[in-house]
Amino acid sequence: MSGGVPERDTARAACDGFRAVFGYGPAGVWAAPGRVNLIGEHTDYNDGFVLPFALRQSTFVAAAPRADGLLRAHSAAVPGGVAELAPDTPAAGTGWAAYPAGVVRALRAAGHRVGGADLHVESEVPAGAGLSSSAALEVATALALDELYGLGLSREETALLCRRAENEHVGVPCGIMDQTAAACCTAGHVLHLDTRELTRRHVPFGPAAAGLRLLVVDTRVEHDLADGSYAKRRAGCEAAARALGVRALRDVPYASLDDALGALPDGAARRLVRHVVTENDRVARTVALLDAGRPRAVGPLLTAGHASLRDDFAVSCPELDLAVAAANGAGALGARMTGGGFGGSAVVLVAEEDAERVAKGVAAAFAAAGLRRPRVLTAEPGPGARRAA
């Protein structure tokens, strides 16, 4: 089971890569983490509640300003050389470079005086694994531009601008969770975020101190939230809210769920509503258990959340279902898919002494099904976005 490499090593690699690509040294290196959402899936764009934490695996952006307004972006992980984008180049359709380009365009659209930049990216966050590699890239880019051009952005403003970049310039109608997690999480905590009011509370969460381990199982099935499936779920939720006469599904109380379901004639709408309302309740129950010092008791809520995402929201896939079933069958306390779905990763809560057995059980199940061996890492809540060098 893998973890991260020392931050200074990746920051040094980012500096060296920048110099090799552009022929001079960067002004600095900025980092933003991937994230795991412990629970609270597909609730953020319904004005609901989420509980993410920052991974120690991060995306590092080495950057320097340019006077000509041109954005030149290079990634160590993506073949094809340097992507060059003029200030008026639309971000959409430019591949991975759409994310940093979208940040530049969002900043300029908000009235910030942002010039050009040379960027080199080194990332520890696997793309397409449901760990929010896109938000990590956006936030690291925004931090770099903020400091290079003296914008004075707060972390809240950074998250909102990065969401705007993804919504308007990349074309993914995501909520605010991923960017807020990357920008605002703190080590040793999960972030209890109200996505309507944008109020935040850092809830202590240290699996190792409780004799637990949180495993992230990357199924290696890459997802693409820009393919329309995510947008379809969001549109369905918004239509259901209108049918119920509420601003968003967050406004349907858990105690009134049966009445709400009875008011909806469409089975698909009922399933979407049931997931969102029960998932908000699971977030509240998870926070209460963590506050009470009972992290082991969170496991069944994770498994219940996965069943809801699989059966009601229909965003799981066979590989995620197999990872969850195999982990629970090998003795996990609970497991669920994490992220937008349609591939990506599962999060598994285990007792420390059972971690190796559970990881081997998941690997054996994938082998028996003729699937590629999943990547398994141990997740401890790490720091949010920061300057790394």
GROMACS .gro file of C-alpha atoms in nm:
model
  389
    1MET     CA    1   0.000   0.000   0.000
    2SER     CA    2   0.148   0.327  -0.111
    3GLY     CA    3   0.164   0.671   0.043
    4GLY     CA    4   0.317   0.996  -0.073
    5VAL     CA    5   0.678   1.100  -0.129
    6PRO     CA    6   0.837   1.383   0.072
    7GLU     CA    7   0.699   1.718  -0.038
    8ARG     CA    8   1.041   1.870  -0.086
    9ASP     CA    9   1.126   1.602  -0.343
   10THR     CA   10   0.821   1.677  -0.558
   11ALA     CA   11   0.873   2.052  -0.521
   12ARG     CA   12   1.233   2.007  -0.635
   13ALA     CA   13   1.117   1.797  -0.930
   14ALA     CA   14   0.875   2.074  -1.024
   15CYS     CA   15   1.156   2.331  -1.017
   16ASP     CA   16   1.388   2.109  -1.218
   17GLY     CA   17   1.115   2.026  -1.470
   18PHE     CA   18   1.031   2.394  -1.515
   19ARG     CA   19   1.395   2.479  -1.583
   20ALA     CA   20   1.431   2.189  -1.829
   21VAL     CA   21   1.119   2.295  -2.024
   22PHE     CA   22   1.148   2.672  -2.022
   23GLY     CA   23   1.522   2.727  -1.984
   24TYR     CA   24   1.509   2.940  -1.670
   25GLY     CA   25   1.404   2.901  -1.307
   26PRO     CA   26   1.049   2.951  -1.170
   27ALA     CA   27   0.946   3.226  -0.930
   28GLY     CA   28   0.812   2.960  -0.693
   29VAL     CA   29   0.623   2.635  -0.652
   30TRP     CA   30   0.267   2.612  -0.522
   31ALA     CA   31   0.081   2.296  -0.419
   32ALA     CA   32  -0.281   2.193  -0.369
   33PRO     CA   33  -0.399   1.851  -0.252
   34GLY     CA   34  -0.625   1.589  -0.393
   35ARG     CA   35  -0.918   1.512  -0.170
   36VAL     CA   36  -1.118   1.222  -0.036
   37ASN     CA   37  -1.478   1.286   0.046
   38LEU     CA   38  -1.543   1.079   0.356
   39ILE     CA   39  -1.917   1.111   0.304
   40GLY     CA   40  -2.160   1.352   0.139
   41GLU     CA   41  -2.164   1.267  -0.232
   42HIS     CA   42  -2.358   1.462  -0.496
   43THR     CA   43  -2.493   1.688  -0.223
   44ASP     CA   44  -2.278   1.994  -0.292
   45TYR     CA   45  -2.466   2.110  -0.602
   46ASN     CA   46  -2.788   2.054  -0.406
   47ASP     CA   47  -2.680   2.313  -0.145
   48GLY     CA   48  -2.613   2.030   0.099
   49PHE     CA   49  -2.343   1.915   0.336
   50VAL     CA   50  -2.014   1.740   0.267
   51LEU     CA   51  -1.723   1.602   0.469
   52PRO     CA   52  -1.402   1.595   0.263
   53PHE     CA   53  -1.040   1.597   0.372
   54ALA     CA   54  -0.717   1.676   0.194
   55LEU     CA   55  -0.489   1.398   0.081
   56ARG     CA   56  -0.117   1.424   0.141
   57GLN     CA   57  -0.079   1.359  -0.232
   58SER     CA   58  -0.077   1.697  -0.407
   59THR     CA   59  -0.038   1.870  -0.741
   60PHE     CA   60   0.263   2.104  -0.766
   61VAL     CA   61   0.278   2.397  -1.005
   62ALA     CA   62   0.609   2.573  -1.069
   63ALA     CA   63   0.535   2.911  -1.220
   64ALA     CA   64   0.678   3.240  -1.342
   65PRO     CA   65   0.502   3.549  -1.483
   66ARG     CA   66   0.507   3.654  -1.848
   67ALA     CA   67   0.462   4.010  -1.975
   68ASP     CA   68   0.289   3.915  -2.302
   69GLY     CA   69  -0.030   3.763  -2.158
   70LEU     CA   70   0.051   3.420  -2.303
   71LEU     CA   71  -0.009   3.107  -2.096
   72ARG     CA   72   0.242   2.827  -2.157
   73ALA     CA   73   0.164   2.510  -1.965
   74HIS     CA   74   0.352   2.182  -1.944
   75SER     CA   75   0.280   1.865  -1.746
   76ALA     CA   76   0.532   1.596  -1.660
   77ALA     CA   77   0.253   1.339  -1.683
   78VAL     CA   78   0.104   1.433  -2.020
   79PRO     CA   79   0.279   1.377  -2.353
   80GLY     CA   80   0.263   1.640  -2.620
   81GLY     CA   81   0.492   1.916  -2.504
   82VAL     CA   82   0.399   2.269  -2.406
   83ALA     CA   83   0.044   2.396  -2.455
   84GLU     CA   84   0.046   2.762  -2.561
   85LEU     CA   85  -0.273   2.962  -2.518
   86ALA     CA   86  -0.329   3.325  -2.610
   87PRO     CA   87  -0.539   3.538  -2.371
   88ASP     CA   88  -0.854   3.506  -2.584
   89THR     CA   89  -0.823   3.130  -2.649
   90PRO     CA   90  -1.131   2.943  -2.518
   91ALA     CA   91  -1.032   2.697  -2.245
   92ALA     CA   92  -1.269   2.421  -2.352
   93GLY     CA   93  -1.125   2.171  -2.597
   94THR     CA   94  -0.763   2.225  -2.497
   95GLY     CA   95  -0.725   1.899  -2.301
   96TRP     CA   96  -0.568   1.906  -1.956
   97ALA     CA   97  -0.454   2.266  -2.013
   98ALA     CA   98  -0.821   2.373  -2.005
   99TYR     CA   99  -0.799   2.372  -1.624
  100PRO     CA  100  -0.517   2.625  -1.575
  101ALA     CA  101  -0.643   2.822  -1.877
  102GLY     CA  102  -0.989   2.830  -1.723
  103VAL     CA  103  -0.843   2.971  -1.402
  104VAL     CA  104  -0.672   3.252  -1.594
  105ARG     CA  105  -0.994   3.334  -1.777
  106ALA     CA  106  -1.203   3.322  -1.457
  107LEU     CA  107  -0.963   3.558  -1.282
  108ARG     CA  108  -0.968   3.802  -1.570
  109ALA     CA  109  -1.346   3.783  -1.600
  110ALA     CA  110  -1.369   3.872  -1.229
  111GLY     CA  111  -1.169   4.187  -1.294
  112HIS     CA  112  -0.829   4.073  -1.169
  113ARG     CA  113  -0.526   4.204  -1.357
  114VAL     CA  114  -0.356   3.877  -1.446
  115GLY     CA  115  -0.085   3.861  -1.711
  116GLY     CA  116   0.064   3.554  -1.869
  117ALA     CA  117   0.254   3.271  -1.704
  118ASP     CA  118   0.479   2.976  -1.768
  119LEU     CA  119   0.363   2.670  -1.572
  120HIS     CA  120   0.513   2.327  -1.517
  121VAL     CA  121   0.303   2.065  -1.335
  122GLU     CA  122   0.415   1.767  -1.129
  123SER     CA  123   0.128   1.575  -0.972
  124GLU     CA  124   0.100   1.293  -0.720
  125VAL     CA  125  -0.281   1.286  -0.757
  126PRO     CA  126  -0.390   1.023  -1.011
  127ALA     CA  127  -0.614   1.168  -1.282
  128GLY     CA  128  -0.958   1.014  -1.325
  129ALA     CA  129  -0.943   0.838  -0.988
  130GLY     CA  130  -1.220   1.037  -0.820
  131LEU     CA  131  -0.967   1.220  -0.599
  132SER     CA  132  -1.024   1.563  -0.754
  133SER     CA  133  -0.705   1.603  -0.952
  134SER     CA  134  -0.873   1.880  -1.154
  135ALA     CA  135  -0.950   2.094  -0.848
  136ALA     CA  136  -0.597   2.041  -0.718
  137LEU     CA  137  -0.457   2.170  -1.047
  138GLU     CA  138  -0.697   2.465  -1.053
  139VAL     CA  139  -0.627   2.572  -0.695
  140ALA     CA  140  -0.249   2.534  -0.725
  141THR     CA  141  -0.261   2.745  -1.042
  142ALA     CA  142  -0.476   3.008  -0.872
  143LEU     CA  143  -0.240   3.027  -0.574
  144ALA     CA  144   0.053   3.075  -0.808
  145LEU     CA  145  -0.119   3.353  -1.004
  146ASP     CA  146  -0.243   3.516  -0.684
  147GLU     CA  147   0.111   3.552  -0.555
  148LEU     CA  148   0.274   3.629  -0.889
  149TYR     CA  149   0.033   3.916  -0.951
  150GLY     CA  150  -0.041   4.028  -0.594
  151LEU     CA  151  -0.416   3.966  -0.617
  152GLY     CA  152  -0.477   3.923  -0.243
  153LEU     CA  153  -0.736   3.646  -0.282
  154SER     CA  154  -0.887   3.480   0.023
  155ARG     CA  155  -0.913   3.102   0.023
  156GLU     CA  156  -1.290   3.132  -0.017
  157GLU     CA  157  -1.247   3.355  -0.323
  158THR     CA  158  -0.991   3.115  -0.464
  159ALA     CA  159  -1.232   2.822  -0.435
  160LEU     CA  160  -1.520   3.014  -0.594
  161LEU     CA  161  -1.308   3.134  -0.885
  162CYS     CA  162  -1.175   2.783  -0.946
  163ARG     CA  163  -1.527   2.644  -0.949
  164ARG     CA  164  -1.619   2.914  -1.200
  165ALA     CA  165  -1.324   2.805  -1.412
  166GLU     CA  166  -1.446   2.445  -1.414
  167ASN     CA  167  -1.814   2.532  -1.466
  168GLU     CA  168  -1.784   2.802  -1.731
  169HIS     CA  169  -1.454   2.739  -1.905
  170VAL     CA  170  -1.408   2.361  -1.883
  171GLY     CA  171  -1.776   2.270  -1.899
  172VAL     CA  172  -1.819   2.055  -1.586
  173PRO     CA  173  -2.117   2.170  -1.372
  174CYS     CA  174  -1.950   2.070  -1.043
  175GLY     CA  175  -2.037   2.204  -0.701
  176ILE     CA  176  -1.804   2.388  -0.467
  177MET     CA  177  -1.676   2.097  -0.256
  178ASP     CA  178  -1.362   1.996  -0.443
  179GLN     CA  179  -1.217   2.343  -0.481
  180THR     CA  180  -1.299   2.434  -0.120
  181ALA     CA  181  -1.138   2.115   0.007
  182ALA     CA  182  -0.821   2.182  -0.192
  183ALA     CA  183  -0.804   2.544  -0.078
  184CYS     CA  184  -0.922   2.524   0.282
  185CYS     CA  185  -0.866   2.182   0.443
  186THR     CA  186  -0.625   2.145   0.734
  187ALA     CA  187  -0.413   1.849   0.841
  188GLY     CA  188  -0.571   1.610   1.089
  189HIS     CA  189  -0.927   1.719   1.014
  190VAL     CA  190  -1.224   1.661   0.788
  191LEU     CA  191  -1.400   1.971   0.659
  192HIS     CA  192  -1.769   1.996   0.749
  193LEU     CA  193  -1.886   2.231   0.474
  194ASP     CA  194  -2.230   2.383   0.427
  195THR     CA  195  -2.222   2.434   0.052
  196ARG     CA  196  -2.499   2.696   0.053
  197GLU     CA  197  -2.377   2.921   0.331
  198LEU     CA  198  -2.010   2.826   0.273
  199THR     CA  199  -1.963   2.797   0.648
  200ARG     CA  200  -1.684   2.560   0.745
  201ARG     CA  201  -1.594   2.362   1.052
  202HIS     CA  202  -1.276   2.158   1.087
  203VAL     CA  203  -1.365   1.833   1.265
  204PRO     CA  204  -1.072   1.638   1.416
  205PHE     CA  205  -1.016   1.308   1.235
  206GLY     CA  206  -0.700   1.103   1.278
  207PRO     CA  207  -0.758   0.739   1.184
  208ALA     CA  208  -0.414   0.624   1.300
  209ALA     CA  209  -0.460   0.770   1.648
  210ALA     CA  210  -0.784   0.573   1.680
  211GLY     CA  211  -0.624   0.243   1.574
  212LEU     CA  212  -0.784   0.271   1.230
  213ARG     CA  213  -0.668   0.307   0.876
  214LEU     CA  214  -0.849   0.469   0.587
  215LEU     CA  215  -0.766   0.303   0.258
  216VAL     CA  216  -0.830   0.454  -0.083
  217VAL     CA  217  -0.877   0.190  -0.351
  218ASP     CA  218  -0.822   0.331  -0.699
  219THR     CA  219  -1.008   0.093  -0.929
  220ARG     CA  220  -0.809   0.234  -1.223
  221VAL     CA  221  -1.134   0.289  -1.408
  222GLU     CA  222  -1.097   0.649  -1.518
  223HIS     CA  223  -1.405   0.864  -1.508
  224ASP     CA  224  -1.485   1.172  -1.710
  225LEU     CA  225  -1.735   1.408  -1.549
  226ALA     CA  226  -1.752   1.613  -1.866
  227ASP     CA  227  -1.924   1.332  -2.057
  228GLY     CA  228  -2.277   1.443  -1.963
  229SER     CA  229  -2.372   1.185  -1.698
  230TYR     CA  230  -2.285   1.418  -1.412
  231ALA     CA  231  -2.476   1.706  -1.570
  232LYS     CA  232  -2.778   1.480  -1.619
  233ARG     CA  233  -2.789   1.396  -1.247
  234ARG     CA  234  -2.760   1.762  -1.155
  235ALA     CA  235  -3.039   1.862  -1.392
  236GLY     CA  236  -3.259   1.587  -1.250
  237CYS     CA  237  -3.204   1.711  -0.896
  238GLU     CA  238  -3.285   2.068  -0.995
  239ALA     CA  239  -3.604   1.956  -1.168
  240ALA     CA  240  -3.709   1.759  -0.860
  241ALA     CA  241  -3.649   2.061  -0.637
  242ARG     CA  242  -3.871   2.272  -0.861
  243ALA     CA  243  -4.142   2.005  -0.851
  244LEU     CA  244  -4.130   2.009  -0.470
  245GLY     CA  245  -4.133   2.388  -0.453
  246VAL     CA  246  -3.798   2.421  -0.275
  247ARG     CA  247  -3.486   2.616  -0.363
  248ALA     CA  248  -3.272   2.300  -0.354
  249LEU     CA  249  -3.301   1.943  -0.229
  250ARG     CA  250  -3.111   2.047   0.084
  251ASP     CA  251  -3.441   2.207   0.191
  252VAL     CA  252  -3.625   1.873   0.209
  253PRO     CA  253  -3.608   1.766   0.577
  254TYR     CA  254  -3.512   1.406   0.644
  255ALA     CA  255  -3.822   1.370   0.864
  256SER     CA  256  -4.042   1.473   0.569
  257LEU     CA  257  -3.876   1.250   0.311
  258ASP     CA  258  -4.171   1.014   0.268
  259ASP     CA  259  -4.407   1.304   0.203
  260ALA     CA  260  -4.167   1.449  -0.053
  261LEU     CA  261  -4.132   1.117  -0.232
  262GLY     CA  262  -4.509   1.079  -0.241
  263ALA     CA  263  -4.540   1.416  -0.413
  264LEU     CA  264  -4.319   1.306  -0.703
  265PRO     CA  265  -4.485   1.095  -0.973
  266ASP     CA  266  -4.158   1.003  -1.142
  267GLY     CA  267  -3.955   0.710  -1.007
  268ALA     CA  268  -3.625   0.848  -1.130
  269ALA     CA  269  -3.685   1.178  -0.948
  270ARG     CA  270  -3.781   0.994  -0.630
  271ARG     CA  271  -3.454   0.802  -0.636
  272LEU     CA  272  -3.246   1.117  -0.680
  273VAL     CA  273  -3.428   1.291  -0.395
  274ARG     CA  274  -3.400   0.992  -0.165
  275HIS     CA  275  -3.025   0.978  -0.213
  276VAL     CA  276  -2.962   1.347  -0.152
  277VAL     CA  277  -3.183   1.372   0.155
  278THR     CA  278  -3.051   1.054   0.317
  279GLU     CA  279  -2.692   1.145   0.230
  280ASN     CA  280  -2.724   1.481   0.406
  281ASP     CA  281  -2.850   1.289   0.708
  282ARG     CA  282  -2.553   1.053   0.688
  283VAL     CA  283  -2.316   1.351   0.691
  284ALA     CA  284  -2.482   1.485   1.007
  285ARG     CA  285  -2.465   1.145   1.175
  286THR     CA  286  -2.100   1.101   1.080
  287VAL     CA  287  -2.005   1.439   1.227
  288ALA     CA  288  -2.191   1.351   1.547
  289LEU     CA  289  -1.998   1.023   1.576
  290LEU     CA  290  -1.663   1.195   1.519
  291ASP     CA  291  -1.750   1.460   1.777
  292ALA     CA  292  -1.835   1.182   2.021
  293GLY     CA  293  -1.498   1.011   1.963
  294ARG     CA  294  -1.655   0.711   1.789
  295PRO     CA  295  -1.490   0.695   1.444
  296ARG     CA  296  -1.527   0.315   1.423
  297ALA     CA  297  -1.904   0.356   1.419
  298VAL     CA  298  -1.882   0.555   1.095
  299GLY     CA  299  -1.824   0.237   0.892
  300PRO     CA  300  -2.188   0.131   0.843
  301LEU     CA  301  -2.276   0.483   0.727
  302LEU     CA  302  -2.013   0.457   0.454
  303THR     CA  303  -2.159   0.129   0.332
  304ALA     CA  304  -2.513   0.266   0.342
  305GLY     CA  305  -2.396   0.566   0.142
  306HIS     CA  306  -2.250   0.341  -0.124
  307ALA     CA  307  -2.575   0.146  -0.156
  308SER     CA  308  -2.760   0.474  -0.206
  309LEU     CA  309  -2.514   0.594  -0.471
  310ARG     CA  310  -2.535   0.257  -0.647
  311ASP     CA  311  -2.909   0.195  -0.632
  312ASP     CA  312  -3.072   0.538  -0.615
  313PHE     CA  313  -2.826   0.777  -0.777
  314ALA     CA  314  -2.686   0.518  -1.020
  315VAL     CA  315  -2.331   0.657  -1.034
  316SER     CA  316  -2.133   0.351  -0.931
  317CYS     CA  317  -1.981   0.091  -1.162
  318PRO     CA  318  -1.905  -0.283  -1.134
  319GLU     CA  319  -1.545  -0.223  -1.027
  320LEU     CA  320  -1.646   0.013  -0.746
  321ASP     CA  321  -1.917  -0.227  -0.633
  322LEU     CA  322  -1.661  -0.509  -0.630
  323ALA     CA  323  -1.411  -0.305  -0.429
  324VAL     CA  324  -1.673  -0.221  -0.166
  325ALA     CA  325  -1.811  -0.576  -0.145
  326ALA     CA  326  -1.466  -0.735  -0.130
  327ALA     CA  327  -1.344  -0.492   0.136
  328ASN     CA  328  -1.646  -0.549   0.356
  329GLY     CA  329  -1.624  -0.922   0.299
  330ALA     CA  330  -1.261  -0.920   0.414
  331GLY     CA  331  -1.345  -0.746   0.741
  332ALA     CA  332  -1.361  -0.372   0.673
  333LEU     CA  333  -1.570  -0.158   0.904
  334GLY     CA  334  -1.733   0.006   0.602
  335ALA     CA  335  -1.665   0.119   0.247
  336ARG     CA  336  -1.809   0.341  -0.024
  337MET     CA  337  -1.727   0.494  -0.358
  338THR     CA  338  -1.591   0.846  -0.329
  339GLY     CA  339  -1.606   1.123  -0.585
  340GLY     CA  340  -1.842   1.180  -0.875
  341GLY     CA  341  -1.861   0.813  -0.969
  342PHE     CA  342  -1.867   0.624  -1.300
  343GLY     CA  343  -1.522   0.494  -1.201
  344GLY     CA  344  -1.254   0.624  -0.972
  345SER     CA  345  -1.192   0.520  -0.614
  346ALA     CA  346  -1.351   0.368  -0.307
  347VAL     CA  347  -1.272   0.466   0.050
  348VAL     CA  348  -1.245   0.185   0.306
  349LEU     CA  349  -1.240   0.220   0.686
  350VAL     CA  350  -1.054  -0.065   0.857
  351ALA     CA  351  -0.904  -0.152   1.192
  352GLU     CA  352  -0.527  -0.114   1.172
  353GLU     CA  353  -0.470  -0.483   1.231
  354ASP     CA  354  -0.702  -0.575   0.941
  355ALA     CA  355  -0.566  -0.334   0.682
  356GLU     CA  356  -0.330  -0.571   0.502
  357ARG     CA  357  -0.586  -0.850   0.492
  358VAL     CA  358  -0.852  -0.622   0.350
  359ALA     CA  359  -0.617  -0.479   0.086
  360LYS     CA  360  -0.519  -0.831  -0.019
  361GLY     CA  361  -0.884  -0.936  -0.028
  362VAL     CA  362  -0.971  -0.654  -0.266
  363ALA     CA  363  -0.672  -0.734  -0.488
  364ALA     CA  364  -0.769  -1.102  -0.497
  365ALA     CA  365  -1.127  -1.018  -0.592
  366PHE     CA  366  -1.007  -0.801  -0.881
  367ALA     CA  367  -0.772  -1.074  -0.998
  368ALA     CA  368  -1.049  -1.333  -0.986
  369ALA     CA  369  -1.266  -1.104  -1.198
  370GLY     CA  370  -0.989  -1.062  -1.455
  371LEU     CA  371  -0.942  -0.693  -1.370
  372ARG     CA  372  -0.625  -0.489  -1.336
  373ARG     CA  373  -0.482  -0.480  -0.988
  374PRO     CA  374  -0.620  -0.175  -0.805
  375ARG     CA  375  -0.390   0.082  -0.649
  376VAL     CA  376  -0.431   0.107  -0.272
  377LEU     CA  377  -0.301   0.394  -0.064
  378THR     CA  378  -0.337   0.488   0.301
  379ALA     CA  379  -0.503   0.825   0.348
  380GLU     CA  380  -0.433   1.056   0.641
  381PRO     CA  381  -0.587   1.405   0.638
  382GLY     CA  382  -0.318   1.641   0.511
  383PRO     CA  383  -0.277   2.015   0.461
  384GLY     CA  384  -0.462   2.231   0.213
  385ALA     CA  385  -0.312   2.453  -0.056
  386ARG     CA  386   0.020   2.619   0.022
  387ARG     CA  387   0.344   2.754  -0.121
  388ALA     CA  388   0.585   2.461  -0.144
  389ALA     CA  389   0.908   2.634  -0.257
   0.00000   0.00000   0.00000
